[in-house]
XYZ file of C-alpha atoms in Angstrom:
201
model
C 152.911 96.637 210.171
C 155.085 93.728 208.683
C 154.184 91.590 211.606
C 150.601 93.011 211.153
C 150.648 91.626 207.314
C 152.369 88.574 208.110
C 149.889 87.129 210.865
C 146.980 88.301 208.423
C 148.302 86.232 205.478
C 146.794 82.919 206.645
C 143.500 84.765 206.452
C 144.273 85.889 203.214
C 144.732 82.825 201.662
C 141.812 81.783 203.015
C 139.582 84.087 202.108
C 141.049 84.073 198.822
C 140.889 80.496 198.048
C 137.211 80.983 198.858
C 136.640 84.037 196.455
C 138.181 81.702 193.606
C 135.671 79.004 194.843
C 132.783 81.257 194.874
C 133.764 82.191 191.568
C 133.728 78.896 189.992
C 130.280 78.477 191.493
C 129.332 81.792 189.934
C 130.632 80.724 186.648
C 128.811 77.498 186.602
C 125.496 79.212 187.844
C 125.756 81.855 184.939
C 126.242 79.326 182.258
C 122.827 77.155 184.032
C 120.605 80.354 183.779
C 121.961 81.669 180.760
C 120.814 77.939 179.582
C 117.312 78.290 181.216
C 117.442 81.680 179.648
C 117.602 80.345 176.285
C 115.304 76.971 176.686
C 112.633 79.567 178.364
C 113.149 82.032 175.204
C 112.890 78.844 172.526
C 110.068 78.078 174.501
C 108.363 81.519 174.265
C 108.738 81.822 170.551
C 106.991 78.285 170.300
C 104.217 79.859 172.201
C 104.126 82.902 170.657
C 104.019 80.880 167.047
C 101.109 79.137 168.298
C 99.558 81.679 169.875
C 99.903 83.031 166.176
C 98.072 80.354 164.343
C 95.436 79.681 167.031
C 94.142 83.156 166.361
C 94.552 82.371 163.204
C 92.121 79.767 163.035
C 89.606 81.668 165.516
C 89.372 84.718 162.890
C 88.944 82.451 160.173
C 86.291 80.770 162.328
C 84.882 83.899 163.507
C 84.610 85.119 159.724
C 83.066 81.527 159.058
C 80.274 82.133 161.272
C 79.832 85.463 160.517
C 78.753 84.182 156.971
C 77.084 81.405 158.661
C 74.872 83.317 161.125
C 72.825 85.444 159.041
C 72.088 82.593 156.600
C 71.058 80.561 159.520
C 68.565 83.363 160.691
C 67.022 84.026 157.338
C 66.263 80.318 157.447
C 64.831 80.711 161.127
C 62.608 83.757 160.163
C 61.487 81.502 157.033
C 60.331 78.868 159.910
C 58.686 81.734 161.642
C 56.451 82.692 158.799
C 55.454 79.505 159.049
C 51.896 78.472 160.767
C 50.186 75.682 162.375
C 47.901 75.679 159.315
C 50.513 75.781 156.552
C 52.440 72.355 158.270
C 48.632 71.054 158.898
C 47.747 71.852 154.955
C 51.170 70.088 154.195
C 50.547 66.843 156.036
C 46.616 66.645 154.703
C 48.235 66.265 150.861
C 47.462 62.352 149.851
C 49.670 62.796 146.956
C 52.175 65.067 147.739
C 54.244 66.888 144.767
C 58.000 65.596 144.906
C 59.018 68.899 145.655
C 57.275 68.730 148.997
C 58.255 64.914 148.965
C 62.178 66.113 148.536
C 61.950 68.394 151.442
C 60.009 66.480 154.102
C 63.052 63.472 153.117
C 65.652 65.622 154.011
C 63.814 66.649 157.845
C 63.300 63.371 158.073
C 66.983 62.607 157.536
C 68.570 65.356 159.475
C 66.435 64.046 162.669
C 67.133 60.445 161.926
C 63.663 59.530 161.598
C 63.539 56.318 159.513
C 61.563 55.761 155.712
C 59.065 52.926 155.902
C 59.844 49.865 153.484
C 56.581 49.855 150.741
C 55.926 48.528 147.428
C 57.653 49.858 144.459
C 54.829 51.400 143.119
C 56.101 51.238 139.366
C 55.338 47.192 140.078
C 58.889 45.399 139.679
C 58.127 43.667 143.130
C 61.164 45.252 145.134
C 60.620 47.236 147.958
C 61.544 51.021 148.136
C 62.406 53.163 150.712
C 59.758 55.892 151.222
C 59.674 58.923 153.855
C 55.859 60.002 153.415
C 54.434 58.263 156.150
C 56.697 59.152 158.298
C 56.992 62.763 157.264
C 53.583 62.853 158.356
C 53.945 61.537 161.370
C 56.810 64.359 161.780
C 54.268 67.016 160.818
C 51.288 65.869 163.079
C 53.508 66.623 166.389
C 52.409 69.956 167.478
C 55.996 70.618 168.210
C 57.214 70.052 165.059
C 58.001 73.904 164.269
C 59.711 74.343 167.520
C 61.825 71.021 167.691
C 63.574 72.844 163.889
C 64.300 75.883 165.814
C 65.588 73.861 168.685
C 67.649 71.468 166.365
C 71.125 70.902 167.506
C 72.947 72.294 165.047
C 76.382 71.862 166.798
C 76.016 68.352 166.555
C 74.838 67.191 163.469
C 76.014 63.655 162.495
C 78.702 63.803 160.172
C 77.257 60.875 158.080
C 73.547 62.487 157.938
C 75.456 65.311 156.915
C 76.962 63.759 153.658
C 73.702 62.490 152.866
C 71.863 65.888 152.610
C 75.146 66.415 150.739
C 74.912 63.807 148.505
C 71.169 63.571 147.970
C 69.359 67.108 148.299
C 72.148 69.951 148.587
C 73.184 69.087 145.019
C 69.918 68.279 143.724
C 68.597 71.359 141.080
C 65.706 70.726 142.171
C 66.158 70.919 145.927
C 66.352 74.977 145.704
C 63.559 76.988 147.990
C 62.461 79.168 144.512
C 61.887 75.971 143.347
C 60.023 74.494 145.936
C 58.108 77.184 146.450
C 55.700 76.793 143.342
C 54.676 73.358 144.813
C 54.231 74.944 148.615
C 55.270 78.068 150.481
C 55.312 75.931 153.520
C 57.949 73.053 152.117
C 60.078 76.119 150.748
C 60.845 77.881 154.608
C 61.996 74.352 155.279
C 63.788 73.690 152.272
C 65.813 77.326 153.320
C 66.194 75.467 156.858
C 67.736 72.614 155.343
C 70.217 74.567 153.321
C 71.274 76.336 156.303
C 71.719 73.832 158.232
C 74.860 72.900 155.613
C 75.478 75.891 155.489
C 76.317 76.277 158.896
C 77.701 72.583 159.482
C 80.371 73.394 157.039
């Protein structure tokens, strides 16, 4: 048996010294994945925090447009009242009231249809901007009605935006009840226009 133990002690050695070298490789290993362990856990909680604040910003989005929508469909079934006749009866006025005047400025300017250059008709000899003619020409296309429920309101131009801002949203006197008295016609768009901010913002 001493013989036996003797010869095997070579082998021992051996296999020893290779038990403490797997070790060491062990040791090292453990320390790289507990490493990857943490990076891959810092890395989850960064996902996790945005993960947070994207839905976040969708339900404040989704609660947005849930504001948004119905105003934008009152202002479509205001369209759909609407008739040939009323946008024919609109575009026949020679002297249009400035309500209907307001209005027909604002289309024109959310589908970037340019004034004409006439006149100052108070006679100091400047020119003024003025979106009649053209509003007429607007009016006259049989698919007027359908090209403002086709509008693309994804993609309305931020700086035609801030004029409607600027210019009609925050005029008194740009308000459909308003309007109305001077044409039932100009006030469906007038609700169309205000929607349309609505919705942008």
């Amino acid at each position: 048996m001493q013989t036996e133990l003797e010869a095997l002690q070579p082998q021992l050695l051996v296999a020893s010294k290779q038990v403490d070298e797997m070790m060491v490789v062990i040791k090292r290993e453990s320390k790289e994945v507990a490493e990857t362990e943490k990076v891959v856990k810092e890395d989850e909680a960064v996902s996790n925090q945005q993960a947070m604040a994207a839905k976040a910003i969708k339900d404040e989005c989704d609660a947005d447009l849930a504001e948004a929508t119905p105003i934008l469909e009152s202002a479509l079934d205001a369209l759909n009242t609407l008739t040939p006749q009323d946008i024919t009866l609109v575009k026949s006025m020679k002297n249009p009231p400035p309500a209907v005047k307001l209005v027909m400025e604002a289309i024109c300017i959310l589908k970037g249809v340019k004034p004409d250059r006439v006149p100052d008709p108070s006679g100091s000899g400047k020119k003024i901007e003025d979106y009649w003619g053209p509003a007429k020409k607007l009016l006259g296309d049989i698919k007027f009605l359908q090209s403002l429920h086709e509008y693309n309101k994804d993609n309305i131009p931020a700086n035609l935006m801030a004029i409607i801002r600027q210019r009609y949203i925050t005029n008194p006197d740009f308000v459909p009840e308003k309007i109305r008295t001077a044409s039932t016609a100009a006030e469906g768009m007038c609700k169309w226009v205000c929607a349309m901010d609505k919705y942008d913002t």
